[in-house]
Coordinates of C-alpha atoms in Angstrom, one line a residue:
M1 CA 5.7 -2.1 -27.6
P2 CA 8.8 -4.0 -26.3
K3 CA 8.7 -6.3 -23.3
P4 CA 9.6 -4.6 -20.1
K5 CA 12.8 -5.7 -18.4
R6 CA 12.2 -7.7 -15.2
S7 CA 14.3 -8.6 -12.3
V8 CA 15.1 -12.2 -11.4
P9 CA 15.7 -14.0 -8.2
T10 CA 19.1 -14.6 -6.6
R11 CA 21.2 -17.4 -7.8
G12 CA 23.0 -20.4 -6.3
R13 CA 22.8 -20.7 -2.5
R14 CA 21.5 -17.1 -2.4
R15 CA 18.6 -17.8 -4.7
V16 CA 15.1 -18.1 -3.3
S17 CA 13.7 -21.4 -4.6
W18 CA 10.2 -20.4 -5.5
R19 CA 7.5 -23.1 -5.3
T20 CA 3.8 -23.0 -5.8
A21 CA 1.7 -22.1 -2.8
S22 CA -2.0 -22.4 -2.1
L23 CA -3.7 -19.0 -1.8
G24 CA -5.8 -20.5 1.0
L25 CA -8.3 -17.7 1.0
A26 CA -11.0 -19.9 2.3
V27 CA -9.5 -19.7 5.8
L28 CA -10.8 -16.1 5.9
L29 CA -14.0 -17.0 7.8
A30 CA -15.5 -13.7 7.0
L31 CA -17.3 -11.2 8.9
S32 CA -20.8 -9.8 9.3
G33 CA -23.3 -7.7 11.3
L34 CA -23.6 -3.9 11.5
A35 CA -24.9 -1.1 13.6
A36 CA -28.3 0.5 13.8
S37 CA -29.9 3.8 13.3
G38 CA -29.3 6.2 16.2
V39 CA -28.3 9.5 17.5
L40 CA -24.6 10.4 17.4
G41 CA -24.8 13.8 19.2
P42 CA -26.5 16.9 17.9
Q43 CA -24.4 17.2 14.8
H44 CA -25.4 13.8 13.6
A45 CA -29.0 13.6 14.9
E46 CA -31.2 11.0 13.4
A47 CA -28.4 9.3 11.6
S48 CA -29.3 5.8 10.5
S49 CA -27.1 2.7 10.1
L50 CA -27.4 -0.8 8.7
L51 CA -28.2 -2.8 11.8
S52 CA -29.1 -2.6 15.5
S53 CA -26.3 -2.3 18.0
T54 CA -26.0 -6.0 18.8
R55 CA -22.8 -7.8 19.6
P56 CA -21.1 -10.2 17.2
K57 CA -20.9 -13.9 17.9
V58 CA -17.1 -13.8 17.6
E59 CA -15.8 -10.5 18.8
A60 CA -12.1 -11.1 18.0
F61 CA -11.3 -13.8 15.4
D62 CA -8.0 -15.5 15.9
D63 CA -6.2 -14.0 12.9
S64 CA -3.3 -11.5 13.4
V65 CA -2.7 -10.6 9.7
S66 CA -3.4 -7.0 8.6
V67 CA -6.7 -6.9 6.7
T68 CA -9.3 -4.4 5.5
V69 CA -12.8 -5.5 6.2
G70 CA -16.0 -3.8 5.2
V71 CA -19.6 -3.9 4.0
A72 CA -21.1 -3.3 0.6
F73 CA -24.4 -1.3 0.7
T74 CA -26.9 0.6 -1.4
V75 CA -28.4 4.0 -0.5
R76 CA -32.2 3.7 -0.8
R77 CA -33.0 7.4 -0.6
P78 CA -31.0 10.7 -0.9
G79 CA -28.8 11.7 2.0
T80 CA -25.3 12.0 3.3
I81 CA -22.8 9.4 4.6
V82 CA -21.2 11.1 7.6
A83 CA -19.2 8.5 9.6
V84 CA -17.8 5.0 9.7
R85 CA -17.9 2.7 12.7
F86 CA -16.9 -0.9 13.6
Y87 CA -17.2 -3.3 16.5
K88 CA -14.0 -3.9 18.4
G89 CA -13.1 -7.0 20.4
K90 CA -10.2 -7.7 22.8
G91 CA -6.8 -7.7 21.1
N92 CA -8.0 -5.6 18.1
T93 CA -5.1 -3.1 18.5
G94 CA -3.2 -0.6 16.3
T95 CA -4.3 2.5 14.5
H96 CA -7.6 1.9 12.7
Q97 CA -8.2 3.8 9.4
G98 CA -11.6 3.8 7.8
G99 CA -13.2 5.0 4.6
V100 CA -15.9 4.9 2.0
F101 CA -15.4 3.6 -1.6
D102 CA -17.8 4.4 -4.4
A103 CA -19.1 1.8 -7.0
S104 CA -16.0 2.3 -9.2
G105 CA -13.7 1.4 -6.3
E106 CA -12.4 4.9 -5.7
L107 CA -11.8 6.0 -2.1
V108 CA -14.1 9.1 -1.7
A109 CA -13.7 9.8 2.0
R110 CA -11.4 8.7 4.9
A111 CA -11.6 8.6 8.7
T112 CA -9.1 8.0 11.5
F113 CA -10.4 6.3 14.7
R114 CA -9.1 8.1 17.8
S115 CA -9.9 7.9 21.6
E116 CA -11.1 4.3 21.1
T117 CA -12.6 2.3 24.0
A118 CA -11.1 -1.1 24.8
T119 CA -14.1 -3.0 23.2
G120 CA -17.4 -2.2 21.7
W121 CA -18.6 0.1 18.9
Q122 CA -16.0 2.7 17.7
Y123 CA -17.0 5.8 15.7
A124 CA -15.1 8.2 13.4
A125 CA -16.4 11.1 11.3
L126 CA -15.4 11.1 7.7
D127 CA -13.0 13.8 6.5
R128 CA -15.6 14.9 4.0
P129 CA -19.3 13.9 4.1
V130 CA -20.4 11.9 1.0
A131 CA -23.6 13.0 -0.7
A132 CA -25.5 10.0 -2.1
K133 CA -28.4 9.6 -4.5
A134 CA -30.9 6.9 -4.1
G135 CA -29.8 3.7 -5.8
T136 CA -26.0 4.4 -5.5
R137 CA -23.7 1.7 -4.1
F138 CA -20.8 2.1 -1.7
T139 CA -18.4 0.0 0.4
A140 CA -17.5 1.1 3.9
A141 CA -14.2 -0.3 5.2
V142 CA -11.9 -0.3 8.2
L143 CA -8.2 -1.4 8.3
M144 CA -7.5 -3.9 11.1
P145 CA -3.7 -3.6 11.2
R146 CA -3.3 -6.6 13.6
G147 CA -6.4 -8.6 12.5
R148 CA -8.6 -9.8 15.4
Y149 CA -11.7 -8.6 13.6
S150 CA -15.3 -9.4 14.7
V151 CA -17.2 -12.0 12.7
D152 CA -20.5 -13.7 12.2
E153 CA -20.9 -16.5 9.6
N154 CA -23.9 -16.8 7.3
F155 CA -25.4 -13.6 8.6
S156 CA -29.0 -12.7 7.9
W157 CA -29.2 -9.1 6.9
P158 CA -32.3 -7.1 7.8
T159 CA -34.5 -5.9 4.9
D160 CA -36.7 -3.3 6.6
N161 CA -34.2 -0.4 6.7
P162 CA -35.8 2.5 4.7
D163 CA -32.4 4.3 4.2
L164 CA -29.8 1.6 3.5
G165 CA -29.6 -1.9 2.1
A166 CA -26.7 -4.2 2.9
G167 CA -25.0 -6.2 0.1
G168 CA -22.8 -8.3 2.3
G169 CA -19.4 -8.4 4.1
T170 CA -16.2 -7.9 2.2
Y171 CA -12.5 -8.2 2.9
R172 CA -9.0 -7.7 1.4
Y173 CA -5.7 -8.7 3.0
A174 CA -3.5 -5.6 2.9
R175 CA -1.2 -3.5 5.2
A176 CA -3.0 -0.3 4.2
L177 CA -6.6 0.7 3.7
E178 CA -7.7 -0.7 0.3
L179 CA -11.0 -1.6 -1.3
P180 CA -12.2 -4.9 0.2
D181 CA -13.5 -6.6 -2.9
Q182 CA -13.6 -10.3 -1.8
S183 CA -16.3 -12.1 0.2
Y184 CA -16.8 -15.5 1.8
A185 CA -19.9 -17.6 2.7
G186 CA -22.3 -14.7 3.4
N187 CA -20.2 -13.4 6.4
N188 CA -20.3 -10.0 7.9
Y189 CA -17.4 -7.9 9.2
W190 CA -19.2 -5.7 11.7
V191 CA -18.3 -2.5 9.9
D192 CA -21.0 0.2 9.6
V193 CA -21.8 3.7 8.4
N194 CA -23.9 6.5 9.7
F195 CA -26.2 8.0 7.2
R196 CA -28.3 11.2 7.4
P197 CA -31.3 11.1 5.0
A198 CA -32.1 14.3 3.2
V199 CA -35.8 14.0 4.1
P200 CA -36.6 12.5 7.5
A201 CA -38.6 9.3 7.3
S202 CA -42.2 9.3 8.6
A203 CA -42.4 8.0 12.2
P204 CA -43.7 4.5 12.2
A205 CA -46.7 3.5 14.1
G206 CA -44.9 0.8 16.1
P207 CA -41.4 0.1 17.2
T208 CA -38.7 -0.1 14.6
A209 CA -35.7 -2.5 14.3
S210 CA -33.2 0.3 15.0
T211 CA -32.1 1.5 18.3
T212 CA -30.3 4.5 19.8
V213 CA -26.5 4.6 19.5
P214 CA -24.7 6.4 22.3
S215 CA -23.1 9.7 21.5
A216 CA -19.5 9.5 20.2
R217 CA -16.7 10.3 22.5
P218 CA -14.9 13.5 21.6
E219 CA -11.9 12.8 19.4
A220 CA -8.4 13.8 20.6
A221 CA -6.6 16.1 18.2
V222 CA -3.5 14.8 16.4
P223 CA -1.1 17.7 15.7
P224 CA -0.1 18.2 12.1
G225 CA 3.2 16.5 11.4
S226 CA 2.7 13.9 14.1
C227 CA 3.8 10.3 13.4
V228 CA 0.5 8.3 13.5
G229 CA 2.0 4.8 12.9
E230 CA 3.4 2.6 15.6
P231 CA 7.2 1.8 15.8
G232 CA 8.3 -0.3 12.9
R233 CA 5.2 0.5 10.9
P234 CA 4.5 2.9 8.0
G235 CA 4.0 6.4 9.3
G236 CA 5.8 5.7 12.6
K237 CA 8.8 7.6 13.9
D238 CA 12.1 7.3 12.1
P239 CA 15.5 7.6 13.8
W240 CA 16.1 11.1 12.6
G241 CA 13.2 13.0 14.2
G242 CA 10.7 12.6 11.4
C243 CA 8.2 10.0 10.3
W244 CA 8.6 7.1 8.0
P245 CA 6.5 7.3 4.8
G246 CA 3.0 6.0 5.4
P247 CA -0.7 6.8 4.9
Q248 CA -0.6 10.3 6.4
N249 CA 2.3 11.7 4.4
T250 CA 2.2 9.9 1.0
G251 CA -0.3 9.8 -1.8
Y252 CA -2.8 12.6 -2.5
P253 CA -3.5 14.7 0.7
H254 CA -7.0 14.2 2.1
G255 CA -6.9 15.4 5.7
L256 CA -5.6 12.4 7.5
A257 CA -4.5 12.8 11.1
G258 CA -0.9 14.0 11.2
D259 CA -0.9 15.3 7.6
T260 CA 0.6 18.8 7.2
R261 CA -0.5 19.1 3.6
R262 CA -3.6 20.9 2.4
P263 CA -6.4 18.4 1.4
V264 CA -7.4 18.4 -2.2
T265 CA -10.6 17.5 -4.0
L266 CA -10.1 15.1 -6.9
T267 CA -11.9 15.4 -10.2
A268 CA -11.8 13.1 -13.3
Y269 CA -8.9 13.5 -15.6
T270 CA -10.0 14.0 -19.2
G271 CA -6.6 14.7 -20.9
P272 CA -4.4 12.4 -22.9
Q273 CA -3.1 9.2 -21.4
Q274 CA -0.4 8.8 -24.1
I275 CA 1.4 12.1 -23.5
R276 CA 3.3 13.1 -26.6
S277 CA 4.1 16.7 -25.9
C278 CA 5.6 18.5 -22.9
G279 CA 3.8 21.0 -20.7
V280 CA 1.2 18.6 -19.3
V281 CA 0.3 19.2 -15.7
I282 CA -2.0 16.7 -13.9
D283 CA -3.1 18.2 -10.6
S284 CA -5.8 16.9 -8.2
K285 CA -7.1 14.3 -10.6
I286 CA -8.4 10.8 -10.7
V287 CA -6.7 9.0 -13.7
T288 CA -8.3 5.8 -14.8
G289 CA -5.8 3.8 -16.7
D290 CA -2.1 4.0 -17.6
L291 CA -0.1 7.2 -18.2
L292 CA 2.5 6.6 -20.9
I293 CA 5.1 9.4 -21.2
Q294 CA 6.3 9.7 -24.8
A295 CA 7.7 13.2 -24.8
G296 CA 10.9 15.0 -23.6
N297 CA 12.5 18.4 -23.4
G298 CA 16.2 17.4 -23.3
A299 CA 16.5 18.2 -19.5
K300 CA 17.8 15.8 -16.9
T301 CA 16.7 17.5 -13.7
K302 CA 13.4 17.8 -11.9
D303 CA 13.5 21.6 -11.9
K304 CA 12.8 21.5 -15.7
P305 CA 10.0 19.0 -16.0
C306 CA 8.3 18.0 -19.2
V307 CA 5.3 16.3 -17.4
V308 CA 4.1 17.0 -13.8
I309 CA 1.7 14.7 -11.9
R310 CA 0.8 15.8 -8.4
N311 CA -1.9 15.5 -5.7
S312 CA -3.6 12.8 -7.8
L313 CA -4.9 9.2 -7.8
V314 CA -3.6 7.1 -10.7
R315 CA -5.5 3.8 -11.3
G316 CA -2.8 2.6 -13.6
V317 CA 1.0 2.8 -14.2
I318 CA 3.2 5.8 -14.9
Y319 CA 5.7 4.7 -17.5
S320 CA 8.4 6.5 -19.4
E321 CA 10.6 4.1 -21.4
E322 CA 13.0 6.0 -23.6
G323 CA 16.0 8.0 -22.4
G324 CA 14.9 11.1 -24.3
Y325 CA 11.5 11.2 -22.5
G326 CA 10.8 13.4 -19.5
P327 CA 11.7 14.7 -17.0
T328 CA 8.5 13.4 -15.4
V329 CA 8.0 14.7 -11.9
V330 CA 5.5 12.9 -9.7
S331 CA 4.6 14.1 -6.2
D332 CA 1.9 13.5 -3.5
T333 CA 0.2 10.9 -5.7
E334 CA -1.2 7.5 -5.1
V335 CA -0.4 4.9 -7.8
A336 CA -2.7 1.9 -7.6
P337 CA -3.2 0.0 -10.9
K338 CA -6.3 -2.2 -11.3
G339 CA -5.2 -5.8 -11.9
L340 CA -1.7 -7.1 -12.6
S341 CA 0.0 -4.8 -15.1
W342 CA 2.8 -5.9 -17.5
W343 CA 4.7 -2.6 -16.6
E344 CA 6.1 -1.5 -13.3
N345 CA 3.9 0.9 -11.2
V346 CA 6.4 3.8 -11.8
G347 CA 9.3 3.9 -14.1
R348 CA 11.7 3.9 -15.8
T349 CA 13.7 6.8 -17.3
N350 CA 14.2 10.4 -16.2
I351 CA 11.5 10.2 -13.5
F352 CA 11.5 11.9 -10.1
V353 CA 9.2 10.7 -7.4
T354 CA 8.3 12.3 -4.0
R355 CA 5.7 11.2 -1.4
V356 CA 4.2 8.6 -3.7
N357 CA 2.0 5.8 -2.3
S358 CA 2.5 2.9 -4.7
H359 CA 0.7 -0.4 -4.1
G360 CA -1.1 -3.2 -6.0
S361 CA 0.0 -4.7 -9.3
Q362 CA 3.9 -5.0 -9.4
G363 CA 4.3 -2.1 -6.9
V364 CA 7.8 -1.4 -7.9
I365 CA 9.4 2.0 -8.6
K366 CA 12.0 1.1 -11.2
C367 CA 14.8 2.9 -12.9
E368 CA 17.0 2.5 -16.0
Q369 CA 18.3 6.1 -16.5
N370 CA 18.4 9.1 -14.2
C371 CA 15.7 8.7 -11.4
E372 CA 15.0 9.7 -7.9
A373 CA 12.6 8.2 -5.3
V374 CA 12.2 10.1 -2.0
D375 CA 9.8 9.9 1.0
S376 CA 7.6 7.3 -0.8
W377 CA 5.8 4.1 0.4
V378 CA 5.8 0.9 -1.7
H379 CA 3.8 -2.0 -0.4
G380 CA 1.0 -4.5 -0.9
M381 CA 1.8 -5.9 -4.3
Q382 CA -0.4 -8.4 -6.2
L383 CA 1.1 -11.8 -6.4
G384 CA 0.7 -13.4 -9.8
G385 CA 2.0 -14.4 -13.2
A386 CA 5.7 -15.2 -13.2
Y387 CA 6.9 -11.8 -11.8
H388 CA 9.9 -11.3 -9.6
Y389 CA 9.0 -8.4 -7.3
N390 CA 11.0 -5.6 -5.8
A391 CA 9.8 -2.4 -4.2
F392 CA 12.6 -0.4 -5.7
G393 CA 15.2 -1.6 -8.2
S394 CA 16.7 -1.9 -11.7
N395 CA 18.0 -4.4 -14.2
G396 CA 21.0 -2.1 -14.8
M397 CA 21.7 1.6 -15.1
A398 CA 22.2 2.7 -18.7
S399 CA 23.1 6.3 -17.5
G400 CA 22.5 8.8 -14.8
R401 CA 22.0 8.1 -11.1
F402 CA 19.3 6.4 -9.1
V403 CA 18.7 8.0 -5.7
I404 CA 16.5 6.0 -3.3
R405 CA 16.2 8.1 -0.1
H406 CA 14.0 7.8 3.0
N407 CA 11.4 5.4 1.6
W408 CA 9.4 2.5 3.1
A409 CA 10.1 -0.6 1.0
S410 CA 8.3 -3.8 1.7
C411 CA 7.9 -7.0 -0.4
G412 CA 5.8 -10.0 0.4
D413 CA 3.0 -8.3 2.2
W414 CA 0.8 -9.3 -0.7
S415 CA -2.5 -7.4 -1.1
S416 CA -4.0 -10.1 -3.3
G417 CA -3.3 -13.0 -5.7
D418 CA -4.6 -13.3 -9.2
G419 CA -4.8 -17.1 -9.3
R420 CA -2.3 -17.4 -12.2
T421 CA 0.8 -17.6 -10.1
A422 CA 3.8 -19.4 -11.6
Q423 CA 6.2 -21.6 -9.6
D424 CA 9.0 -19.0 -9.5
A425 CA 6.8 -15.9 -8.8
G426 CA 7.7 -14.0 -5.6
C427 CA 9.9 -11.4 -4.1
S428 CA 13.5 -11.0 -5.2
A429 CA 14.2 -8.2 -2.7
A430 CA 12.7 -5.1 -1.1
I431 CA 15.4 -3.1 -2.9
G432 CA 17.1 -5.1 -5.7
F433 CA 19.6 -4.5 -8.5
Y434 CA 20.5 -7.0 -11.2
G435 CA 23.0 -6.6 -14.0
D436 CA 20.9 -8.0 -16.9
F437 CA 21.1 -5.2 -19.5
D438 CA 23.5 -2.7 -18.1
P439 CA 26.0 -2.4 -15.2
N440 CA 24.7 -1.5 -11.7
R441 CA 26.4 1.8 -11.1
N442 CA 25.8 5.3 -9.6
I443 CA 23.2 4.2 -7.1
S444 CA 22.4 5.8 -3.7
I445 CA 20.4 3.8 -1.1
E446 CA 20.0 6.0 2.0
R447 CA 17.9 6.1 5.1
N448 CA 15.3 3.6 3.9
Y449 CA 13.2 1.0 5.8
L450 CA 13.4 -2.4 4.2
V451 CA 11.3 -5.4 5.3
S452 CA 10.1 -8.8 3.9
S453 CA 9.4 -12.3 5.2
F454 CA 5.7 -11.8 5.9
S455 CA 5.0 -15.6 5.5
K456 CA 3.5 -16.3 8.9
G457 CA -0.3 -16.2 8.7
N458 CA -0.2 -14.6 5.2
K459 CA -3.5 -15.7 3.7
I460 CA -2.3 -14.9 0.1
S461 CA 0.8 -17.2 0.4
T462 CA 2.2 -18.9 3.4
D463 CA 5.2 -20.2 1.4
R464 CA 8.4 -18.5 2.6
N465 CA 9.8 -19.0 -0.9
R466 CA 7.4 -16.3 -2.1
Q467 CA 9.4 -13.9 0.2
S468 CA 12.7 -12.2 -0.4
G469 CA 15.8 -14.3 0.1
Y470 CA 17.5 -11.0 1.2
C471 CA 15.9 -7.7 1.7
L472 CA 18.6 -5.9 -0.2
N473 CA 20.4 -7.0 -3.4
P474 CA 22.9 -4.1 -3.9
G475 CA 24.1 -5.3 -7.3
Y476 CA 27.0 -7.7 -7.1
Y477 CA 25.8 -10.8 -8.9
P478 CA 28.2 -13.4 -10.4
G479 CA 26.7 -15.1 -13.5
K480 CA 24.9 -12.0 -14.7
P481 CA 26.0 -10.3 -18.0
F482 CA 27.1 -7.4 -15.8
P483 CA 28.0 -9.0 -12.5
R484 CA 30.0 -6.1 -10.8
A485 CA 28.4 -3.1 -9.0
T486 CA 30.3 0.2 -8.8
D487 CA 29.7 3.5 -7.1
V488 CA 26.9 2.0 -5.0
K489 CA 26.3 4.0 -1.7
V490 CA 24.4 2.1 1.0
V491 CA 24.1 4.3 4.1
D492 CA 22.0 4.5 7.3
N493 CA 19.3 2.1 6.2
V494 CA 17.0 0.3 8.7
F495 CA 16.2 -3.4 8.2
G496 CA 13.0 -4.7 9.8
R497 CA 13.4 -8.2 11.1
G498 CA 10.1 -9.6 9.8
D499 CA 8.9 -13.1 10.5
S500 CA 12.3 -14.6 9.8
G501 CA 14.1 -12.4 12.3
R502 CA 16.6 -11.6 9.6
C503 CA 14.5 -9.3 7.3
G504 CA 14.8 -11.7 4.4
V505 CA 14.5 -15.5 4.5
F506 CA 18.3 -15.9 4.6
G507 CA 19.5 -12.6 5.9
P508 CA 19.3 -8.8 5.5
T509 CA 21.5 -8.3 2.4
N510 CA 23.3 -10.0 -0.5
S511 CA 26.9 -9.1 -1.3
L512 CA 28.0 -5.6 -2.2
N513 CA 31.2 -6.8 -3.9
K514 CA 33.7 -9.6 -4.1
K515 CA 35.7 -9.9 -1.0
G516 CA 38.9 -7.8 -1.2
D517 CA 37.8 -5.8 -4.2
T518 CA 38.7 -2.2 -3.2
T519 CA 38.3 -0.7 -6.7
T520 CA 34.5 -0.5 -6.9
G521 CA 34.0 2.8 -5.1
N522 CA 31.1 1.3 -3.2
T523 CA 30.2 2.6 0.3
W524 CA 28.6 0.7 3.2
S525 CA 28.0 2.5 6.6
G526 CA 25.5 2.9 9.4
N527 CA 23.1 0.1 8.2
R528 CA 21.4 -1.8 11.0
Y529 CA 18.4 -3.7 12.1
E530 CA 15.4 -1.9 13.6
D531 CA 16.6 -2.8 17.1
G532 CA 20.0 -1.1 16.5
T533 CA 22.1 -4.2 15.8
P534 CA 24.6 -3.2 13.2
I535 CA 24.9 -5.0 9.8
A536 CA 28.4 -5.6 8.6
R537 CA 29.5 -4.9 5.0
P538 CA 28.5 -7.9 3.0
E539 CA 31.2 -9.3 0.7
E540 CA 31.5 -12.6 -1.1

């Protein structure tokens, strides 16, 4: 199979000079300690947990970076996991999302924490109880969007719990809830579950190590369609009366607060992963591995699809290389490859994407011929290799049009690093076009949120040269085989300021065209920073 085409960083004074950077993961100072068995109201009577309701030694660690923290544990006898909880210290703010991952790393249940107290133990029921057999392993996790997690180092886990056995604290730096699969120095993150055994344990003769947990506060209802994210965050309000793409409105629907879609139950996909004939529909499935589209029906519109993927979790890439393949229509799907793939997460010909949550690996939704990406969320890529990252982009448009409308595009909020990072690896742009193989033409970039420069406190890489020089590279690029961009429409986009205050390290956008060139057919209007400051048309 031929090498994929990859984007490259900016050149000359506009080029980001990538340099090696220490991953510095040891600074994590991990987390440990969890809650006890207890009564959580009549509906969760006699639910047990991992530890007693003690307080952590450090209630709010001085780390403001978004991180998922958790605990790995084993179920010792049959029962049901019904809730997730965590200890909250001062300054641990933002919307907390929780969940339970199974031993394969799949997210099997979610929870949203509402009506939280200022400090202390917080509780949230899972959107679907998780039935568990004796001997099965899980990881409970909570996203701390502004860090400030609780932590005990070198924690001594209790061994006398008849229902659950703790395997240790885990973490993963990410801006969304992801499997926390790293650990450090035996620490504990003060994340817990509530578990109802199928058969009540015999009452012990003497006192036990567990204590009673106060009843949970009633949760305030979040109306369907509400924006659950904070301003300038995924899932928060956009300027047009809707919500930016985020956890509650992208990926497969699973009953998160604010989601208007009907939740689905995922089952394992057993069909072909090299799809060589049209008519394949993948609906409400977990796909383990890459989906390679190698069939086409001659159509070029999404209303006549060859392959449909919807309401699913794909633990690999979705890749269609040849112009005659597709159309491939992907909607309401999470794309999260395991490891760092050679291919883009979603691409690259005759593909139409709506409400997709793409993260991990290269992250990018990429186009070469005839594509559309709408209402989707691209974030949390894996830094590694010699890759030059974009959330959306192309190395030239051979034919057709690429529409990028109302998406959340971030680059540099690394979810992990693979330890094989080359000197020039890093972000080229949140949205980037480079005339390497074909001209940049027929591109619409409308009403998107773009942000980069996450270098402050980023535990994967603190080097600003791993971040985007500019959040947008709209296609004009002297020195490329195809340096000129034509019929590029850039309208009503919002640029987050990021750590640099300018979105990218140097500014919000590279040049749209050479100064004074009025023959390109390019459009620039209504683009501004998140605080409303307008951004003038960039010309070189």
